[in-house]
XYZ file of C-alpha atoms in Angstrom:
135
model
C 4.558 8.350 17.498
C 1.723 7.467 19.827
C 2.647 6.345 23.347
C 0.116 3.514 23.045
C 2.701 1.483 21.103
C 4.085 -1.030 23.620
C 5.898 -4.385 23.545
C 3.512 -7.296 23.848
C 0.985 -5.862 21.394
C -0.364 -8.410 18.932
C -1.982 -8.377 15.526
C -3.169 -11.204 13.265
C -3.260 -10.915 9.500
C -5.463 -13.415 7.684
C -4.940 -13.973 3.966
C -5.730 -16.452 1.236
C -2.930 -17.976 -0.803
C -3.984 -16.956 -4.284
C -2.327 -18.063 -7.514
C -0.332 -14.804 -7.720
C 1.252 -15.596 -4.318
C 2.700 -18.905 -5.549
C 5.741 -20.238 -7.354
C 5.207 -21.299 -10.948
C 8.528 -22.973 -11.777
C 7.515 -26.457 -10.568
C 4.336 -26.725 -12.629
C 0.645 -26.480 -11.789
C 0.513 -29.494 -9.460
C 3.236 -28.016 -7.236
C 2.019 -24.413 -6.904
C 2.725 -23.324 -3.335
C 3.054 -20.060 -1.400
C 6.325 -18.467 -2.465
C 8.917 -17.320 0.038
C 9.208 -13.810 -1.491
C 5.442 -13.317 -1.139
C 5.558 -14.641 2.425
C 8.280 -12.110 3.254
C 6.120 -9.345 1.755
C 3.070 -10.477 3.724
C 5.068 -10.611 6.990
C 6.290 -7.051 6.371
C 2.772 -5.814 5.651
C 1.348 -7.509 8.762
C 3.964 -5.856 10.999
C 3.353 -2.506 9.308
C -0.400 -2.854 9.947
C 0.198 -3.256 13.676
C 2.332 -0.097 13.689
C -0.083 1.974 11.607
C -2.728 1.632 14.312
C -0.438 3.606 16.650
C 1.421 6.098 14.451
C 0.684 9.773 14.083
C -0.561 11.301 10.852
C 2.310 11.678 8.390
C 4.218 8.717 9.799
C 4.785 5.253 8.385
C 7.459 2.589 8.687
C 10.059 0.887 6.532
C 11.527 -2.569 6.880
C 15.172 -2.775 7.864
C 15.760 -6.482 8.519
C 14.000 -9.821 8.248
C 14.992 -13.316 9.320
C 12.499 -15.887 8.096
C 12.303 -19.656 8.194
C 9.797 -20.942 5.644
C 8.971 -24.288 7.213
C 6.132 -25.823 5.205
C 4.378 -25.557 1.855
C 0.941 -23.945 1.645
C -1.376 -24.771 -1.238
C -3.376 -22.389 -3.413
C -6.689 -21.585 -1.753
C -5.512 -22.214 1.803
C -5.853 -19.520 4.455
C -2.779 -18.287 6.312
C -2.782 -16.533 9.678
C 0.287 -14.423 10.422
C 0.462 -13.811 14.160
C 2.562 -10.724 14.892
C 3.908 -9.636 18.266
C 5.764 -6.393 18.912
C 8.659 -7.565 21.082
C 10.719 -4.382 21.370
C 10.396 -0.663 20.723
C 13.525 1.443 21.012
C 13.026 5.015 19.885
C 11.742 4.642 16.335
C 12.996 1.060 15.904
C 10.460 -1.739 16.297
C 11.149 -5.475 16.469
C 8.518 -8.141 15.834
C 8.236 -11.894 16.026
C 5.884 -13.592 13.610
C 4.481 -17.086 13.344
C 2.498 -18.177 10.328
C 0.048 -21.071 10.242
C -2.103 -22.545 7.530
C -5.040 -24.804 8.423
C -2.701 -27.786 8.778
C 0.570 -26.639 10.333
C 3.113 -24.001 11.272
C 4.510 -22.605 8.009
C 6.957 -19.935 9.171
C 8.744 -18.181 11.984
C 10.241 -14.731 11.525
C 11.899 -11.813 13.260
C 11.308 -8.514 11.514
C 12.610 -5.027 12.248
C 11.002 -1.798 11.083
C 11.904 1.858 11.510
C 9.239 4.515 12.016
C 9.660 7.453 9.647
C 8.142 10.827 8.917
C 6.964 10.709 5.306
C 7.794 14.372 4.587
C 11.368 13.870 5.813
C 11.794 10.767 3.646
C 10.430 12.606 0.615
C 13.008 15.404 1.121
C 15.870 12.907 1.492
C 14.831 11.040 -1.629
C 14.503 14.264 -3.612
C 18.010 15.295 -2.505
C 19.397 11.916 -3.567
C 17.629 12.094 -6.909
C 19.013 15.617 -7.452
C 22.543 14.252 -7.002
C 21.810 11.841 -9.819
C 20.080 14.513 -11.910
C 16.827 12.551 -11.799
C 14.626 15.484 -10.878
């Protein structure tokens, strides 16, 4: 892990709410950004900040998310997810996130990620699969 990774670092992810990011169960006139897709986009935004500072062969996995989805966002609107790294403790990273569309604040979140070595994870997963005779 690169020593450049420090609390206070910020990253902004900008995305468009496309049809595939919306709920469909309320009909076409009520298509809005779905909470599961928002959670996914928050995770990816935090991961992007980390990736800029990780060594080759490292990545991160999500371990916890607390998210308040505060307002509906329509198809075609742009969302900015503003990420701040608030704590780094060993390989554990904590982020706060605020999301805005062009009208209002749409979410607040706290997300935790753990920095991993990909080769180590692959070995652990192979060992687990072997226990289940999946290999």
